[in-house]
CSV table of C-alpha atoms and ligand atoms in Angstrom, one decimal:
chain,number,residue,atom,x,y,z
A,38,MET,CA,105.4,111.4,96.7
A,39,GLN,CA,108.8,112.4,97.3
A,40,ILE,CA,110.8,110.4,100.0
A,41,LYS,CA,114.0,111.5,101.4
A,42,ARG,CA,116.8,109.1,100.4
A,43,ASN,CA,119.1,108.0,103.2
A,44,VAL,CA,122.0,105.7,103.0
A,45,LEU,CA,121.9,103.1,106.1
A,46,LEU,CA,125.5,101.7,106.6
A,47,ASN,CA,124.2,100.3,110.2
A,48,PRO,CA,123.9,96.4,110.1
A,49,GLY,CA,120.1,96.8,109.3
A,50,PRO,CA,117.5,97.8,108.9
A,51,ALA,CA,118.4,98.7,105.4
A,52,THR,CA,117.8,101.3,102.8
A,53,THR,CA,114.9,100.1,100.7
A,54,THR,CA,113.8,100.9,97.5
A,55,ASP,CA,110.6,103.4,97.0
A,56,THR,CA,108.4,100.9,95.4
A,57,VAL,CA,108.9,98.8,98.7
A,58,LYS,CA,108.3,101.6,100.7
A,59,MET,CA,105.0,102.3,98.8
A,60,ALA,CA,103.8,98.7,98.7
A,61,GLN,CA,103.0,99.5,102.4
A,62,VAL,CA,100.2,101.8,101.4
A,63,VAL,CA,97.5,99.2,100.4
A,64,PRO,CA,93.5,99.0,100.9
A,65,ASP,CA,92.9,97.9,104.7
A,66,ILE,CA,92.2,94.1,104.7
A,67,CYS,CA,91.7,91.6,107.0
A,68,PRO,CA,94.3,89.0,107.2
A,69,ARG,CA,91.7,86.3,107.5
A,70,GLU,CA,90.8,86.8,104.0
A,71,LYS,CA,91.8,84.2,101.3
A,72,ASP,CA,93.5,86.9,99.3
A,73,PHE,CA,96.1,87.6,102.0
A,74,SER,CA,96.4,83.6,102.9
A,75,SER,CA,97.2,83.0,99.1
A,76,MET,CA,100.0,85.6,99.4
A,77,MET,CA,101.5,84.2,102.5
A,78,LYS,CA,101.6,80.6,100.9
A,79,ARG,CA,103.5,82.0,97.9
A,80,MET,CA,105.6,84.0,100.1
A,81,ARG,CA,106.6,81.1,102.3
A,82,GLU,CA,107.7,79.2,99.5
A,83,ASP,CA,109.6,82.0,98.0
A,84,LEU,CA,111.7,82.4,101.1
A,85,VAL,CA,112.7,78.6,100.9
A,86,ARG,CA,113.8,79.3,97.3
A,87,ILE,CA,116.1,81.9,98.3
A,88,VAL,CA,118.2,79.3,100.1
A,89,HIS,CA,117.6,76.7,97.3
A,90,GLY,CA,115.6,74.7,99.6
A,91,ASP,CA,113.5,71.5,98.2
A,92,LEU,CA,110.0,72.3,99.1
A,93,ASN,CA,109.2,68.7,99.8
A,94,LYS,CA,111.8,68.7,102.4
A,95,TYR,CA,112.1,72.6,103.6
A,96,THR,CA,109.4,75.2,104.8
A,97,SER,CA,109.4,78.5,106.0
A,98,VAL,CA,107.5,79.7,109.2
A,99,LEU,CA,106.9,83.6,109.7
A,100,PHE,CA,106.8,85.4,112.9
A,101,CYS,CA,105.8,89.1,113.7
A,102,GLY,CA,108.9,90.5,115.5
A,103,SER,CA,112.5,91.3,115.1
A,104,GLY,CA,115.2,88.9,114.3
A,105,THR,CA,116.3,88.1,117.9
A,106,MET,CA,112.6,86.5,118.1
A,107,MET,CA,113.5,84.1,115.7
A,108,MET,CA,116.8,83.0,117.6
A,109,ASP,CA,114.4,82.7,120.5
A,110,VAL,CA,112.0,80.4,118.5
A,111,CYS,CA,114.5,78.2,117.2
A,112,ILE,CA,116.5,77.6,120.4
A,113,ASN,CA,113.4,77.4,122.9
A,114,SER,CA,111.4,75.2,120.3
A,115,LEU,CA,114.1,72.6,118.9
A,116,LEU,CA,115.6,71.3,122.2
A,117,PRO,CA,114.4,68.0,123.0
A,118,ARG,CA,114.2,67.2,126.8
A,119,ALA,CA,117.2,66.2,128.7
A,120,LYS,CA,119.3,67.1,125.9
A,121,LYS,CA,122.1,69.9,125.3
A,122,ILE,CA,122.6,72.7,123.1
A,123,LEU,CA,126.3,73.8,121.9
A,124,ILE,CA,126.6,77.6,121.0
A,125,ILE,CA,129.8,78.3,118.8
A,126,ASN,CA,130.2,81.6,120.4
A,127,ASN,CA,132.7,84.0,118.5
A,128,GLY,CA,131.1,87.4,119.0
A,129,SER,CA,128.3,89.4,120.2
A,130,TYR,CA,125.5,88.1,118.4
A,131,SER,CA,126.4,84.6,119.4
A,132,MET,CA,126.6,85.6,122.9
A,133,ARG,CA,122.7,86.4,122.5
A,134,ALA,CA,122.1,82.7,122.0
A,135,VAL,CA,124.0,82.2,125.0
A,136,GLU,CA,121.6,84.6,127.0
A,137,ILE,CA,118.5,83.0,125.6
A,138,CYS,CA,119.8,79.5,126.9
A,139,GLU,CA,120.2,81.4,130.3
A,140,ASN,CA,116.8,83.0,130.2
A,141,TYR,CA,115.1,79.4,129.6
A,142,ASN,CA,117.3,77.6,131.9
A,143,LEU,CA,118.2,75.2,129.2
A,144,PRO,CA,121.4,73.1,129.4
A,145,PHE,CA,124.1,74.5,127.1
A,146,ILE,CA,127.5,74.4,126.4
A,147,ASN,CA,129.1,77.8,125.3
A,148,PHE,CA,132.1,77.2,123.4
A,149,GLU,CA,133.7,80.6,123.4
A,150,CYS,CA,136.5,81.4,120.5
A,151,PRO,CA,138.3,84.5,120.0
A,152,ILE,CA,136.2,86.8,118.2
A,153,ASP,CA,139.0,87.7,115.4
A,154,GLU,CA,139.5,84.1,114.5
A,155,LEU,CA,137.5,81.3,113.0
A,156,PRO,CA,136.4,78.7,115.3
A,157,ASP,CA,138.6,75.5,115.7
A,158,LEU,CA,136.8,72.6,114.0
A,159,ASP,CA,138.8,70.1,115.8
A,160,LYS,CA,137.7,71.5,119.1
A,161,ILE,CA,134.2,71.3,117.8
A,162,GLU,CA,134.4,67.8,117.0
A,163,GLN,CA,136.1,66.9,120.5
A,164,ILE,CA,133.3,68.4,122.2
A,165,LEU,CA,130.6,66.7,119.9
A,166,LYS,CA,132.5,63.4,120.7
A,167,GLU,CA,132.7,64.2,124.4
A,168,ASN,CA,129.0,65.2,124.8
A,169,GLN,CA,126.6,62.5,123.4
A,170,ASP,CA,123.8,64.4,125.0
A,171,ILE,CA,124.2,67.5,122.4
A,172,ALA,CA,121.0,67.7,120.4
A,173,LEU,CA,121.5,71.1,118.8
A,174,VAL,CA,124.3,73.2,117.5
A,175,TYR,CA,124.0,76.9,116.9
A,176,THR,CA,126.5,79.3,115.2
A,177,THR,CA,126.0,82.6,113.1
A,178,HIS,CA,126.8,82.7,109.6
A,179,ASN,CA,128.3,86.2,109.4
A,180,GLU,CA,128.9,87.3,113.0
A,181,THR,CA,127.7,90.8,112.6
A,182,GLY,CA,129.7,92.2,115.7
A,183,THR,CA,133.0,91.8,113.7
A,184,GLY,CA,132.0,90.9,110.4
A,185,ILE,CA,133.6,87.4,110.3
A,186,LEU,CA,132.5,84.8,108.2
A,187,ASN,CA,131.9,81.3,110.2
A,188,PRO,CA,132.8,77.9,108.0
A,189,VAL,CA,129.0,77.0,108.2
A,190,ARG,CA,129.5,74.3,105.6
A,191,GLU,CA,132.3,72.5,107.6
A,192,ILE,CA,130.8,72.9,111.0
A,193,GLY,CA,127.6,71.4,109.7
A,194,LEU,CA,129.5,68.5,108.3
A,195,LEU,CA,130.4,67.8,111.9
A,196,VAL,CA,127.1,68.4,113.4
A,197,HIS,CA,125.4,66.0,111.4
A,198,LYS,CA,128.3,63.0,111.7
A,199,TYR,CA,127.2,63.3,115.3
A,200,ASN,CA,123.4,63.1,114.6
A,201,ALA,CA,122.7,66.7,116.0
A,202,VAL,CA,120.4,69.5,114.5
A,203,PHE,CA,122.2,72.5,113.0
A,204,ILE,CA,120.7,76.0,113.5
A,205,VAL,CA,122.3,78.8,111.8
A,206,ASP,CA,121.8,82.5,112.5
A,207,THR,CA,122.1,83.6,108.9
A,208,ILE,CA,120.0,86.8,109.7
A,209,SER,CA,122.8,89.1,108.3
A,210,THR,CA,123.6,87.0,105.2
A,211,TYR,CA,120.4,85.7,104.2
A,212,ALA,CA,119.2,87.1,100.6
A,213,MET,CA,122.7,88.6,100.2
A,214,ARG,CA,125.7,86.1,100.4
A,215,PRO,CA,124.3,82.9,98.9
A,216,ILE,CA,123.2,79.9,101.1
A,217,ASP,CA,122.4,76.5,99.9
A,218,ILE,CA,120.6,75.0,102.7
A,219,GLU,CA,121.1,71.5,101.8
A,220,ARG,CA,124.8,71.7,100.8
A,221,ASP,CA,125.8,73.8,103.7
A,222,HIS,CA,124.5,71.0,106.0
A,223,ILE,CA,121.9,73.6,107.7
A,224,ASP,CA,118.7,72.2,109.2
A,225,PHE,CA,117.3,75.6,110.2
A,226,CYS,CA,118.2,79.1,109.4
A,227,MET,CA,116.7,82.2,110.1
A,228,ALA,CA,116.3,85.9,108.5
A,229,SER,CA,114.4,89.0,109.1
A,230,ALA,CA,112.8,91.0,106.4
A,231,GLN,CA,114.7,94.3,107.1
A,232,LYS,CA,118.2,93.0,106.3
A,233,GLY,CA,119.0,91.1,103.1
A,234,LEU,CA,115.7,91.0,101.8
A,235,MET,CA,115.5,94.9,101.9
A,236,ALA,CA,112.0,95.0,103.3
A,237,MET,CA,110.6,96.6,106.4
A,238,THR,CA,111.0,95.7,110.1
A,239,GLY,CA,108.7,93.6,112.0
A,240,LEU,CA,108.7,90.1,110.1
A,241,SER,CA,111.0,87.5,110.7
A,242,PHE,CA,111.2,83.8,109.5
A,243,VAL,CA,113.0,80.4,109.8
A,244,ILE,CA,113.4,78.3,106.8
A,245,GLY,CA,113.8,74.7,108.5
A,246,ASN,CA,113.4,70.9,108.0
A,247,ILE,CA,109.8,69.7,107.9
A,248,GLU,CA,110.6,66.5,109.7
A,249,ILE,CA,112.4,67.9,112.3
A,250,ILE,CA,109.7,70.5,112.8
A,251,LYS,CA,107.1,67.8,113.0
A,252,LYS,CA,109.1,65.8,115.8
A,253,SER,CA,109.6,69.2,118.0
A,254,ALA,CA,105.7,68.7,118.6
A,255,GLU,CA,106.9,66.4,121.2
A,256,TYR,CA,109.4,68.4,122.9
A,257,PRO,CA,108.9,70.7,125.8
A,258,LYS,CA,106.8,74.0,125.1
A,259,ARG,CA,108.6,76.5,126.7
A,260,SER,CA,106.9,79.7,125.1
A,261,TYR,CA,103.5,80.2,123.9
A,262,TYR,CA,103.9,82.9,121.3
A,263,CYS,CA,107.3,82.0,120.4
A,264,ASN,CA,106.8,78.1,119.7
A,265,LEU,CA,107.9,76.8,116.0
A,266,TYR,CA,105.7,73.8,115.9
A,267,MET,CA,102.5,75.7,117.0
A,268,GLN,CA,103.2,78.4,114.4
A,269,TYR,CA,104.0,75.9,111.8
A,270,HIS,CA,101.0,73.8,112.4
A,271,PHE,CA,98.6,76.8,112.3
A,272,PHE,CA,100.2,77.7,109.0
A,273,GLU,CA,99.6,74.6,107.6
A,274,THR,CA,96.2,73.7,109.0
A,275,THR,CA,94.5,77.4,108.4
A,276,GLY,CA,96.9,79.3,105.9
A,277,LYS,CA,97.4,81.8,108.5
A,278,MET,CA,99.6,83.3,111.2
A,279,HIS,CA,98.5,82.1,114.5
A,280,PHE,CA,98.0,85.7,115.7
A,281,THR,CA,97.8,89.1,113.7
A,282,PRO,CA,100.5,89.3,111.3
A,283,PRO,CA,102.3,92.5,110.8
A,284,VAL,CA,100.0,93.1,107.4
A,285,GLN,CA,101.4,96.2,105.7
A,286,THR,CA,105.2,94.7,106.4
A,287,ILE,CA,104.0,91.5,104.5
A,288,TYR,CA,102.9,93.5,101.4
A,289,ALA,CA,106.3,95.3,101.5
A,290,ALA,CA,108.0,91.9,101.9
A,291,ARG,CA,106.1,90.7,99.1
A,292,GLN,CA,107.5,93.5,96.9
A,293,ALA,CA,111.0,92.9,98.1
A,294,LEU,CA,110.8,89.5,97.1
A,295,ASP,CA,109.9,90.4,93.4
A,296,GLU,CA,112.9,92.7,93.3
A,297,TYR,CA,115.0,90.1,94.9
A,298,PHE,CA,114.2,87.8,92.1
A,299,ALA,CA,114.5,90.4,89.5
A,300,GLU,CA,117.7,91.4,90.4
A,301,GLY,CA,118.9,87.9,90.7
A,302,GLU,CA,121.1,86.0,93.4
A,303,GLU,CA,124.6,86.5,91.8
A,304,ALA,CA,124.1,90.2,90.4
A,305,LYS,CA,122.7,91.2,93.8
A,306,TRP,CA,125.5,89.7,95.9
A,307,LYS,CA,128.0,91.2,93.1
A,308,ARG,CA,126.4,94.4,93.9
A,309,HIS,CA,126.9,94.2,97.6
A,310,LEU,CA,130.5,92.8,97.4
A,311,GLU,CA,131.2,96.0,95.3
A,312,VAL,CA,129.7,98.2,98.0
A,313,PHE,CA,131.8,96.2,100.6
A,314,GLU,CA,135.0,96.7,98.4
A,315,ALA,CA,134.4,100.6,98.1
A,316,ILE,CA,134.2,100.7,101.7
A,317,HIS,CA,137.4,99.0,102.3
A,318,ALA,CA,138.8,101.3,99.3
A,319,GLY,CA,137.6,104.5,101.2
A,320,LEU,CA,138.9,103.3,104.7
A,321,ASP,CA,142.4,102.5,103.2
A,322,LYS,CA,142.6,105.7,101.6
A,323,LEU,CA,141.9,107.5,104.9
A,324,GLY,CA,144.3,105.2,107.1
A,325,PHE,CA,141.3,103.5,109.3
A,326,LYS,CA,142.1,100.1,110.5
A,327,ASP,CA,139.7,97.2,110.8
A,328,ILE,CA,139.9,94.3,113.6
A,329,ILE,CA,139.4,91.2,111.2
A,330,ARG,CA,141.7,89.9,108.8
A,331,ARG,CA,140.3,90.7,105.2
A,332,GLU,CA,140.5,86.9,104.2
A,333,ILE,CA,137.8,85.9,106.8
A,334,GLN,CA,135.5,88.6,106.5
A,335,ALA,CA,131.9,87.7,105.3
A,336,GLY,CA,132.0,90.6,102.8
A,337,LEU,CA,129.1,92.4,104.5
A,338,GLY,CA,130.4,94.5,107.2
A,339,VAL,CA,133.7,96.1,108.1
A,340,THR,CA,134.3,96.6,112.0
A,341,VAL,CA,137.0,99.8,111.9
A,342,LYS,CA,139.3,100.8,114.9
A,343,TYR,CA,138.7,104.3,116.8
A,344,PRO,CA,141.7,106.3,115.8
A,345,ASP,CA,144.0,107.2,118.8
A,346,ASP,CA,143.3,111.0,118.1
A,347,GLU,CA,142.4,113.1,121.0
A,348,ASN,CA,139.9,115.0,118.7
A,349,TRP,CA,137.8,111.7,117.7
A,350,SER,CA,134.4,111.7,118.5
A,351,PHE,CA,132.1,109.0,117.1
A,352,GLU,CA,129.1,111.2,118.0
A,353,LYS,CA,130.3,114.2,116.1
A,354,ILE,CA,131.3,112.2,113.1
A,355,HIS,CA,128.0,110.2,113.1
A,356,ASP,CA,126.1,113.3,113.5
A,357,TYR,CA,128.1,115.2,110.5
A,358,CYS,CA,127.2,112.4,108.1
A,359,TYR,CA,123.7,111.8,109.7
A,360,GLU,CA,122.6,115.3,108.6
A,361,ARG,CA,124.0,114.6,105.1
A,362,GLY,CA,122.0,111.3,104.8
A,363,PHE,CA,124.6,108.8,105.6
A,364,THR,CA,124.1,106.6,109.1
A,365,ILE,CA,127.0,105.0,110.6
A,366,TYR,CA,127.0,102.7,113.4
A,367,PRO,CA,129.1,102.1,116.6
A,368,GLY,CA,130.8,98.8,117.1
A,369,LYS,CA,129.8,95.7,119.5
A,370,THR,CA,133.3,94.5,120.6
A,371,ALA,CA,134.1,94.6,124.2
A,372,ALA,CA,137.6,95.0,124.0
A,373,GLN,CA,138.4,97.6,121.8
A,374,ASN,CA,136.3,100.8,120.6
A,375,THR,CA,135.0,100.3,117.2
A,376,PHE,CA,132.7,101.3,114.7
A,377,ARG,CA,130.8,99.6,111.6
A,378,LEU,CA,130.1,100.2,107.9
A,379,CYS,CA,127.6,97.4,106.4
A,380,ALA,CA,127.2,96.7,102.7
A,381,LEU,CA,123.3,95.8,102.8
A,382,GLY,CA,120.5,97.6,101.4
A,383,ALA,CA,119.6,99.1,98.2
A,384,ILE,CA,122.9,101.0,97.7
A,385,THR,CA,125.7,100.9,95.4
A,386,LYS,CA,129.4,101.7,94.9
A,387,GLU,CA,128.6,105.3,93.9
A,388,ASP,CA,126.9,105.8,97.2
A,389,ILE,CA,130.1,104.5,99.2
A,390,LYS,CA,132.1,107.3,97.3
A,391,ASP,CA,129.8,109.8,98.2
A,392,PHE,CA,129.6,108.8,101.9
A,393,PHE,CA,133.7,109.0,101.8
A,394,ILE,CA,133.5,112.8,100.8
A,395,VAL,CA,131.1,113.5,103.7
A,396,LEU,CA,133.6,111.4,106.0
A,397,TYR,CA,136.4,113.3,104.9
A,398,GLU,CA,134.9,116.6,105.3
A,399,ALA,CA,133.8,115.2,108.9
A,400,LEU,CA,137.2,114.5,109.7
A,401,LYS,CA,138.3,117.8,108.6
A,402,VAL,CA,135.8,119.8,110.6
A,403,ASN,CA,136.6,117.9,113.5
A,404,ASN,CA,140.4,118.6,113.2
A,405,ILE,CA,141.0,114.8,113.0
A,406,GLN,CA,144.7,113.8,111.5
A,407,ILE,CA,144.5,112.5,108.1
A,408,PRO,CA,145.9,109.8,107.4
A,409,ILE,CA,144.2,108.5,110.5
A,410,HIS,CA,146.7,108.0,113.3
A,411,TYR,CA,147.2,104.7,115.6
A,412,ASN,CA,149.6,104.5,118.5
A,413,ALA,CA,150.4,100.9,117.7
B,678,PLP,C1,120.5,91.9,112.9
B,678,PLP,C2,120.8,90.5,113.6
B,678,PLP,C3,120.0,89.9,114.5
B,678,PLP,C4,118.8,90.4,115.0
B,678,PLP,O1,118.7,91.8,115.3
B,678,PLP,P1,117.3,92.2,115.7
B,678,PLP,O2,117.3,93.6,116.1
B,678,PLP,O3,116.5,91.3,117.0
B,678,PLP,O4,116.5,92.3,114.1
B,678,PLP,C5,120.6,88.7,114.9
B,678,PLP,N1,121.6,87.9,114.6
B,678,PLP,C6,122.5,88.7,113.7
B,678,PLP,C7,123.7,87.8,113.0
B,678,PLP,C8,122.2,89.7,113.1
B,678,PLP,O5,122.8,90.7,112.5
């Protein structure tokens, strides 16, 4: 079968290989069968291996849903009664964690930081010192809204110094930028199959500390479907997801895991970095500006300022590129108009070269000045 290949430069879902697409076409199977459970067991272990977790200390728990569901699960399930959660908030994806706290009426501290700077570690320490009732600390790894890389290891060290539990949204870094759960002082990190793993949408998971999950059995149950302990317990006692799993998506994720280990952590990360550098090179050549200092970018996505050009129309540029097989994505920053180009998926730096040929044409056709013009 011939499947049209699109190069997705949006922050997930990612471009997948044809072998991953085709892995979804399988004989019908009831997920209660042993064949299916044994595949899930192996998958749960492989997901822990990606972040180099010791299988005696860490496990993974799968849910049927997109990445935000895992944020919901971790936040609502891991907060003990009468304790607070600290959200380190430097962008729209950490803001989502704040909204989850608001929805569940959880006591939280919203530590708002500038979106184009790293969070101030001294201030984080001060907050932890002054609020002994903080039991959980939450941050994003790569803040997908801007592409900034948060200093997870340094924050984690502080979190553990004050005996709190550290949850990291690694949804846009997992299986791309190498993570070492133990050395990075992470207790829980989450991901979604359609991003770094380059599989299909509909399957998400958290890798976390087994002891803490067991302890959370005593915490208030704030959700029925999205409770971490309940799902963990069901997996451990029956080998299955509590409710119907996304069967075909899981077959695709199995294939994607095989391809992940075949490509290798280091080689895969090198490929993404090459794509990222090719994106920067192409943007520089046209005169586009990005909003985050290069040194603190995570290597996964570039957030680009709209030109100050009366002919600029994101929609028109998007449509021109889309019709030619390249998808670009609008920004998520309140103060400035931006668009995003991301380096995830089964793509190479050659795809980026091809993309910039198309983008150049799109700018020409729309009479947008090259080099790109900015007022300031
Ligand atoms: C993609 C992403 C999410 C989850 O988004 P969904 O649309 O729910 O899959 C959460 N956090 C970060 C940092 C992300 O990049």
